[in-house]
Short mmCIF file of C-alpha atoms and ligand atoms in Angstrom, two decimals:
data_model
loop_
_atom_site.label_atom_id
_atom_site.label_comp_id
_atom_site.label_asym_id
_atom_site.label_seq_id
_atom_site.Cartn_x
_atom_site.Cartn_y
_atom_site.Cartn_z
CA MET A 3 226.80 178.13 -32.11
CA SER A 4 223.71 177.31 -34.14
CA THR A 5 220.97 174.96 -33.01
CA PRO A 6 221.27 171.69 -34.92
CA HIS A 7 218.50 171.28 -37.46
CA ARG A 8 216.03 168.73 -36.23
CA THR A 9 214.16 166.71 -38.82
CA ALA A 10 210.51 165.72 -38.44
CA PRO A 11 211.26 162.03 -37.62
CA ASP A 12 213.73 163.13 -34.90
CA ARG A 13 211.09 165.32 -33.39
CA GLY A 14 208.59 162.46 -33.46
CA ARG A 15 211.09 160.21 -31.75
CA THR A 16 211.82 162.67 -28.97
CA LEU A 17 208.07 162.90 -28.32
CA LEU A 18 207.62 159.12 -27.91
CA GLY A 19 208.88 159.08 -24.31
CA PRO A 20 206.83 162.08 -23.11
CA ALA A 21 203.75 160.67 -24.88
CA LEU A 22 204.12 157.22 -23.31
CA ARG A 23 204.66 158.84 -19.89
CA LEU A 24 201.40 160.81 -20.24
CA ILE A 25 199.42 157.70 -21.22
CA HIS A 26 201.15 155.60 -18.51
CA THR A 27 200.15 158.09 -15.80
CA GLY A 28 196.56 158.44 -17.01
CA GLN A 29 197.01 162.05 -18.15
CA ALA A 30 196.23 161.42 -21.80
CA PRO A 31 193.20 159.13 -22.14
CA THR A 32 192.44 160.45 -25.63
CA ARG A 33 194.46 161.62 -28.60
CA SER A 34 193.12 165.15 -28.25
CA ALA A 35 194.26 165.22 -24.59
CA LEU A 36 197.68 164.05 -25.76
CA THR A 37 197.75 166.65 -28.54
CA GLY A 38 197.06 169.36 -25.95
CA ALA A 39 199.51 168.05 -23.35
CA LEU A 40 202.35 167.75 -25.86
CA ASP A 41 201.37 171.01 -27.58
CA VAL A 42 201.69 169.51 -31.06
CA THR A 43 199.50 169.24 -34.14
CA ARG A 44 196.93 166.47 -34.51
CA ALA A 45 199.03 164.95 -37.28
CA THR A 46 202.10 164.76 -35.04
CA ALA A 47 200.10 163.25 -32.19
CA GLY A 48 198.68 160.73 -34.66
CA ALA A 49 202.17 159.74 -35.83
CA VAL A 50 203.43 159.38 -32.26
CA THR A 51 200.49 157.24 -31.12
CA GLY A 52 200.83 155.16 -34.28
CA GLU A 53 204.43 154.43 -33.45
CA LEU A 54 203.69 153.56 -29.81
CA GLU A 55 200.97 151.21 -31.05
CA ALA A 56 203.38 149.59 -33.51
CA LEU A 57 205.82 149.03 -30.63
CA GLY A 58 203.06 147.10 -28.82
CA LEU A 59 202.84 149.59 -25.94
CA ILE A 60 199.43 151.18 -26.46
CA SER A 61 196.20 150.61 -28.36
CA VAL A 62 194.36 153.35 -30.24
CA ASP A 63 190.59 152.98 -30.44
CA SER A 64 189.18 155.15 -33.22
CA ARG A 65 185.52 154.42 -32.46
CA PRO A 66 183.85 157.55 -31.09
CA ALA A 67 183.75 157.60 -27.29
CA GLY A 68 180.05 158.61 -27.43
CA GLY A 69 178.16 160.67 -24.91
CA GLY A 70 180.67 163.51 -24.97
CA ARG A 71 180.14 166.81 -26.72
CA GLY A 72 182.27 168.17 -29.49
CA ARG A 73 184.43 166.27 -31.90
CA PRO A 74 185.07 162.66 -30.78
CA SER A 75 188.70 161.79 -30.23
CA HIS A 76 190.54 158.50 -30.49
CA ARG A 77 190.78 156.78 -27.14
CA LEU A 78 194.24 155.76 -25.97
CA ALA A 79 194.84 152.77 -23.71
CA LEU A 80 197.85 150.80 -22.63
CA ALA A 81 198.22 147.61 -24.66
CA ASP A 82 196.60 144.61 -23.00
CA PRO A 83 198.23 142.22 -22.84
CA GLY A 84 201.32 144.36 -23.28
CA PRO A 85 204.85 143.84 -21.99
CA ALA A 86 205.60 143.58 -18.27
CA VAL A 87 208.40 144.19 -15.81
CA LEU A 88 209.35 142.45 -12.57
CA ALA A 89 209.40 144.38 -9.30
CA ALA A 90 210.52 143.23 -5.86
CA GLN A 91 210.70 144.67 -2.38
CA LEU A 92 212.76 143.44 0.55
CA HIS A 93 211.52 144.29 4.02
CA ALA A 94 212.06 143.19 7.58
CA ASP A 95 209.18 140.71 7.38
CA GLY A 96 209.92 139.12 4.01
CA VAL A 97 210.18 139.52 0.26
CA SER A 98 207.44 140.67 -2.12
CA VAL A 99 207.70 140.12 -5.86
CA ALA A 100 205.35 141.23 -8.62
CA LEU A 101 204.80 141.20 -12.34
CA ALA A 102 203.69 144.69 -13.38
CA ALA A 103 202.13 146.22 -16.48
CA LEU A 104 202.38 149.85 -17.55
CA GLY A 105 199.92 152.14 -15.80
CA GLY A 106 201.10 151.27 -12.28
CA ARG A 107 199.22 147.98 -12.41
CA LEU A 108 200.46 144.93 -10.48
CA LEU A 109 199.34 141.84 -12.40
CA GLU A 110 200.47 139.21 -9.99
CA THR A 111 202.23 139.31 -6.63
CA ALA A 112 203.97 136.73 -4.47
CA HIS A 113 205.19 137.05 -0.90
CA LEU A 114 207.79 134.88 0.74
CA PRO A 115 209.36 134.87 4.18
CA LEU A 116 212.99 135.90 4.57
CA PRO A 117 215.29 132.90 4.07
CA ALA A 118 217.27 131.78 7.15
CA ASP A 119 220.47 133.00 5.51
CA THR A 120 220.07 136.67 4.60
CA ALA A 121 223.62 137.19 3.26
CA PRO A 122 223.38 139.53 0.25
CA ASP A 123 224.08 136.91 -2.44
CA ARG A 124 221.61 134.41 -0.93
CA LEU A 125 218.83 136.91 -0.38
CA LEU A 126 219.22 138.54 -3.79
CA GLY A 127 219.39 135.06 -5.35
CA ALA A 128 216.04 134.21 -3.71
CA VAL A 129 214.54 137.44 -5.10
CA ALA A 130 215.85 136.66 -8.61
CA GLU A 131 214.41 133.12 -8.45
CA ALA A 132 211.00 134.36 -7.25
CA GLY A 133 210.91 136.87 -10.11
CA ALA A 134 212.00 134.24 -12.62
CA THR A 135 209.11 132.00 -11.54
CA LEU A 136 206.64 134.82 -12.27
CA ALA A 137 208.32 135.57 -15.62
CA ARG A 138 208.20 131.93 -16.74
CA GLY A 139 204.51 131.69 -15.82
CA SER A 140 203.54 134.78 -17.83
CA ARG A 141 202.67 135.11 -21.51
CA ARG A 142 203.95 138.70 -21.50
CA ARG A 143 207.34 139.83 -22.67
CA VAL A 144 209.39 140.76 -19.58
CA LEU A 145 211.55 143.85 -20.07
CA GLY A 146 213.25 144.63 -16.75
CA PHE A 147 213.58 143.84 -13.04
CA ALA A 148 213.98 146.38 -10.23
CA LEU A 149 214.28 145.97 -6.48
CA ALA A 150 213.26 148.23 -3.56
CA LEU A 151 215.43 148.03 -0.44
CA PRO A 152 214.62 149.34 3.06
CA ASN A 153 218.02 151.01 3.41
CA PRO A 154 219.93 153.82 1.72
CA VAL A 155 221.41 152.91 -1.67
CA THR A 156 224.30 154.98 -3.03
CA GLU A 157 224.30 156.43 -6.54
CA PRO A 158 225.57 155.71 -9.07
CA ASP A 159 227.36 152.59 -7.78
CA GLY A 160 224.37 150.97 -6.01
CA ALA A 161 225.91 150.01 -2.67
CA ALA A 162 223.67 149.33 0.35
CA LEU A 163 224.40 151.31 3.50
CA ALA A 164 223.10 150.50 6.98
CA ALA A 165 221.13 147.43 5.91
CA LEU A 166 220.50 146.63 9.56
CA HIS A 167 217.57 144.25 9.04
CA PHE A 168 219.66 141.76 7.13
CA ASP A 169 223.03 142.19 8.82
CA TRP A 170 224.66 143.11 5.53
CA PRO A 171 228.17 144.54 5.57
CA ALA A 172 228.25 148.30 5.00
CA GLY A 173 228.69 149.07 1.32
CA ALA A 174 227.48 145.69 0.01
CA PRO A 175 227.41 146.11 -3.81
CA VAL A 176 223.72 145.25 -4.15
CA ALA A 177 223.18 146.62 -7.66
CA GLU A 178 226.00 144.45 -9.02
CA LEU A 179 225.00 141.36 -7.02
CA PHE A 180 221.36 141.69 -8.04
CA ALA A 181 222.31 142.04 -11.73
CA ASP A 182 224.48 138.89 -11.42
CA ARG A 183 221.74 136.84 -9.77
CA VAL A 184 219.12 137.93 -12.32
CA ALA A 185 221.52 137.15 -15.18
CA GLY A 186 221.96 133.65 -13.74
CA ALA A 187 218.23 132.94 -13.32
CA ASP A 188 216.08 131.10 -15.86
CA LEU A 189 213.55 133.77 -16.86
CA GLY A 190 212.00 131.74 -19.66
CA PRO A 191 211.80 132.41 -23.40
CA ARG A 192 209.82 135.66 -23.25
CA ALA A 193 212.22 137.76 -21.16
CA ARG A 194 214.82 140.02 -22.73
CA THR A 195 218.08 138.14 -23.18
CA VAL A 196 219.98 140.59 -21.00
CA LEU A 197 217.39 141.90 -18.58
CA PRO A 198 218.11 145.44 -17.34
CA THR A 199 218.11 145.59 -13.54
CA ALA A 200 218.08 148.40 -10.97
CA VAL A 201 217.92 148.85 -7.19
CA ALA A 202 216.84 151.84 -5.08
CA ASN A 203 215.57 152.80 -1.65
CA ASP A 204 211.94 151.85 -0.95
CA ALA A 205 210.78 155.26 0.31
CA ASN A 206 212.15 156.90 -2.84
CA LEU A 207 210.30 154.39 -4.97
CA ALA A 208 207.06 154.75 -2.97
CA ALA A 209 207.25 158.52 -3.57
CA LEU A 210 207.65 157.93 -7.29
CA ALA A 211 204.61 155.61 -7.26
CA GLU A 212 202.49 158.17 -5.37
CA HIS A 213 203.60 160.96 -7.68
CA ARG A 214 202.70 159.07 -10.84
CA HIS A 215 199.69 157.05 -9.76
CA GLY A 216 198.42 158.22 -6.38
CA ALA A 217 198.11 161.01 -3.82
CA GLY A 218 201.08 162.96 -5.19
CA ARG A 219 199.76 163.55 -8.73
CA ASP A 220 200.35 167.11 -9.94
CA ALA A 221 202.41 168.07 -6.87
CA ARG A 222 205.52 169.98 -7.91
CA HIS A 223 207.48 169.49 -4.69
CA LEU A 224 206.16 166.28 -3.17
CA LEU A 225 207.47 165.19 0.23
CA LEU A 226 206.71 161.62 1.28
CA VAL A 227 207.29 160.43 4.83
CA THR A 228 206.61 156.84 5.76
CA SER A 229 207.04 154.38 8.57
CA GLY A 230 206.91 150.81 7.39
CA HIS A 231 207.99 147.81 9.35
CA ARG A 232 210.86 149.49 11.20
CA GLY A 233 212.16 153.05 11.18
CA VAL A 234 211.13 156.06 9.10
CA GLY A 235 211.92 156.93 5.49
CA GLY A 236 211.41 160.01 3.38
CA ALA A 237 211.66 161.14 -0.22
CA LEU A 238 211.24 164.25 -2.31
CA VAL A 239 210.00 164.40 -5.90
CA VAL A 240 210.71 167.73 -7.63
CA ASP A 241 209.06 168.36 -11.00
CA GLY A 242 208.53 164.65 -11.50
CA ARG A 243 212.08 163.57 -10.63
CA LEU A 244 213.37 162.11 -7.39
CA HIS A 245 215.75 164.38 -5.54
CA THR A 246 218.39 161.93 -4.31
CA GLY A 247 221.29 164.26 -3.54
CA SER A 248 224.88 164.06 -4.76
CA SER A 249 225.31 160.34 -4.02
CA GLY A 250 221.81 158.98 -3.50
CA LEU A 251 221.61 159.69 0.20
CA ALA A 252 219.37 162.76 0.44
CA LEU A 253 216.17 162.80 2.49
CA GLU A 254 217.37 160.52 5.27
CA VAL A 255 214.62 162.11 7.32
CA GLY A 256 214.62 159.30 9.88
CA HIS A 257 217.56 160.80 11.73
CA LEU A 258 216.08 164.23 12.30
CA THR A 259 216.12 164.81 16.08
CA VAL A 260 212.63 165.36 17.48
CA ASP A 261 213.37 164.66 21.17
CA PRO A 262 216.98 165.07 22.37
CA LEU A 263 216.25 162.93 25.43
CA GLY A 264 214.16 160.40 23.54
CA ARG A 265 214.45 156.75 22.61
CA PRO A 266 217.77 155.35 21.36
CA CYS A 267 218.09 155.04 17.57
CA PRO A 268 220.18 152.37 15.79
CA CYS A 269 222.31 155.25 14.42
CA GLY A 270 223.68 155.89 17.92
CA ASN A 271 221.73 159.08 18.68
CA ARG A 272 218.59 159.57 20.73
CA GLY A 273 215.16 160.83 19.78
CA CYS A 274 215.45 160.51 16.00
CA LEU A 275 212.16 160.62 14.05
CA ASN A 276 213.06 157.01 13.25
CA ALA A 277 212.93 155.96 16.90
CA GLU A 278 210.07 158.24 17.98
CA THR A 279 207.41 157.65 15.31
CA ASP A 280 207.75 154.06 14.08
CA PRO A 281 205.61 151.05 15.09
CA ASP A 282 207.87 150.20 18.06
CA ALA A 283 207.61 153.78 19.32
CA LEU A 284 203.81 153.66 19.27
CA PHE A 285 203.76 150.37 21.18
CA ALA A 286 206.20 151.82 23.74
CA ALA A 287 204.09 154.98 24.16
CA ALA A 288 200.98 152.84 24.66
CA LYS A 289 202.90 150.62 27.12
CA ARG A 290 201.84 147.62 25.09
CA ARG A 291 203.78 144.78 23.51
CA PRO A 292 203.24 143.56 19.95
CA ASP A 293 202.59 139.88 19.27
CA PRO A 294 206.02 138.59 18.15
CA ASP A 295 204.37 136.00 15.89
CA ARG A 296 202.60 138.57 13.70
CA PRO A 297 204.09 141.23 11.39
CA LEU A 298 204.59 144.45 13.34
CA LEU A 299 203.12 147.05 10.98
CA PRO A 300 199.50 145.76 10.84
CA GLN A 301 199.46 145.51 14.64
CA ALA A 302 200.71 149.08 14.97
CA ARG A 303 198.10 150.29 12.49
CA GLU A 304 195.36 148.66 14.58
CA LEU A 305 196.78 150.25 17.71
CA ALA A 306 196.80 153.71 16.08
CA ARG A 307 193.09 153.34 15.37
CA ASP A 308 192.21 152.05 18.84
CA PRO A 309 190.46 154.83 20.82
CA GLU A 310 192.02 153.49 24.03
CA SER A 311 195.48 154.42 22.78
CA ALA A 312 194.57 158.08 22.08
CA ASP A 313 197.22 159.42 24.51
CA ALA A 314 199.96 157.34 22.92
CA VAL A 315 198.84 158.43 19.45
CA GLU A 316 199.00 162.10 20.49
CA HIS A 317 202.49 161.60 21.94
CA VAL A 318 203.73 160.12 18.66
CA VAL A 319 201.77 162.59 16.47
CA ASP A 320 203.41 165.52 18.27
CA ARG A 321 206.85 164.16 17.43
CA LEU A 322 205.85 163.47 13.84
CA GLY A 323 204.56 167.06 13.62
CA LEU A 324 207.91 168.37 14.89
CA GLY A 325 209.74 166.37 12.27
CA LEU A 326 207.43 167.44 9.45
CA ALA A 327 207.67 171.09 10.48
CA GLY A 328 211.48 170.89 10.28
CA LEU A 329 211.25 169.36 6.83
CA VAL A 330 208.69 171.93 5.65
CA ASN A 331 210.96 174.77 6.77
CA ILE A 332 213.85 173.29 4.80
CA LEU A 333 212.11 171.94 1.70
CA ASN A 334 208.93 174.05 1.28
CA PRO A 335 206.92 171.21 -0.34
CA ASP A 336 203.49 171.85 -1.87
CA ARG A 337 202.16 168.51 -0.64
CA ILE A 338 203.08 165.95 2.00
CA VAL A 339 202.01 162.34 1.55
CA LEU A 340 202.14 160.12 4.63
CA SER A 341 202.19 156.36 4.35
CA GLY A 342 202.67 153.24 6.46
CA LEU A 343 201.90 153.84 10.13
CA HIS A 344 202.05 157.62 9.57
CA LEU A 345 198.94 157.36 7.42
CA ASP A 346 197.04 155.96 10.44
CA LEU A 347 198.46 158.59 12.77
CA LEU A 348 197.19 161.23 10.34
CA ALA A 349 193.76 159.56 10.24
CA ALA A 350 193.63 159.40 14.04
CA ALA A 351 194.63 163.03 14.72
CA PRO A 352 194.58 165.11 11.51
CA ASP A 353 193.92 168.47 13.19
CA ARG A 354 196.54 167.99 15.87
CA LEU A 355 199.16 167.05 13.28
CA ALA A 356 198.30 170.00 11.00
CA ALA A 357 198.36 172.39 13.98
CA GLN A 358 201.78 171.11 15.09
CA VAL A 359 203.20 171.70 11.63
CA ALA A 360 201.57 175.13 11.21
CA GLU A 361 202.73 176.33 14.64
CA ARG A 362 206.37 175.61 13.93
CA CYS A 363 206.57 176.78 10.36
CA LEU A 364 207.97 180.26 9.99
CA TRP A 365 205.63 181.46 7.30
CA GLY A 366 201.92 180.82 7.33
CA ARG A 367 201.87 179.70 3.73
CA SER A 368 204.34 176.83 4.07
CA GLY A 369 202.69 175.69 7.30
CA ARG A 370 199.38 175.19 5.53
CA VAL A 371 200.83 172.60 3.17
CA PRO A 372 198.26 169.82 2.57
CA ILE A 373 199.11 166.62 4.46
CA VAL A 374 197.34 163.72 2.75
CA PRO A 375 197.24 159.93 3.06
CA ALA A 376 199.04 157.74 0.53
CA GLN A 377 196.78 156.03 -2.01
CA VAL A 378 198.88 153.42 -3.79
CA ALA A 379 198.67 149.89 -2.42
CA HIS A 380 202.07 148.17 -2.36
CA ALA A 381 203.71 151.49 -3.29
CA GLY A 382 207.23 150.08 -2.87
CA LEU A 383 206.50 147.42 -5.48
CA VAL A 384 204.69 149.84 -7.80
CA GLY A 385 207.66 152.22 -7.43
CA ALA A 386 210.14 149.42 -8.19
CA ALA A 387 208.12 148.73 -11.35
CA GLU A 388 208.45 152.44 -12.25
CA LEU A 389 212.22 152.09 -11.91
CA ALA A 390 212.17 149.02 -14.19
CA TRP A 391 210.04 150.89 -16.75
CA GLU A 392 212.25 153.98 -16.69
CA PRO A 393 214.54 153.08 -19.64
CA TYR A 394 211.44 152.49 -21.80
CA LEU A 395 209.69 155.67 -20.63
CA GLU A 396 212.85 157.54 -21.64
CA ASP A 397 213.08 155.78 -25.01
CA PRO A 398 210.10 153.59 -25.95
CA GLN A 399 211.96 152.31 -29.02
CA ALA A 400 214.21 150.39 -26.61
CA VAL A 401 211.42 147.77 -26.32
CA ALA A 402 212.27 146.68 -29.85
CA GLY A 403 215.67 145.33 -28.75
CA SER A 404 216.21 141.64 -28.00
ZN1 ZN B 10 218.94 157.99 14.20
#
């Protein structure tokens, strides 16, 4: 079979997505950087940036950057104001919604408490309405809406499993319900007529955000482990793509056993990473009780940094180290990013955590994997925005549709 002949315009078109991705992630601030990263001629890079500019996605500044040596290159920036997407995150303490630009930038965020009725259609309806309010108040064209959920989400059908915080029935068709609620919301005159929607697990999306805009940049096998408001989540990004398994349920790291006689987990077992290293576990180890009137995570983060709770921190860090060592032996990542409470545990006892991992890893090399703190604020929201941008990063010409 012969390779189909590809014409020059086809080639230019296939480069639009990779070029936009490089500018979006800050890897191509100039046209010469883009030329090098895409390994194309200057003329091709010029045609590609010209097309992205015509689509209203980037701006090309031909004035010399000044100060630098060598031939000045055109500076590339994301269009401002350019189009936007809506991102939302559901968590045990409420709902966060944001309007986001390209470049991992949240333009505006809103936070609301969980409604009294958290049935899937009601809760997703409240999310759609909150997003619609942001869309109507913006002068930007709104191109998509994606939602991060604190529970596993199956692929490709988008059903929520074990959504314990909200008492949802197992298998609630969240992707479909969310699309329905967004389609029924008044998003104003500047949103796409049929707004593409998507839903995914929040730890997966946080990993995507860290890989593109934060502590996971350039990692080839990035493992993210996080403890947010309740429980523990994990995600793996391999060569820039999320590894989600055969049906979206990979990297359920929360149910790795780290103490067979440990605390009960909602899954029915004992001593899961979920039950041994989340905010509740730290409070239990410190024999303290959180203030029920304040969100749990910030209180746990304060506790992790309190020198008086050093013993409790060590107890939890040892269990986190056990869990990470198990994951390192299976996945052989080249970087581990910790976020949520785990970021504070790392800050409180970095050497102890690294030693725990190194001691239990079979080969010295994998045990010396860098363990670093997350950098992206509101990573779940930033990651949801990445999901909403994805169709346009794949094919930037899709922005031209109505
Ligand atoms: Zn469990």
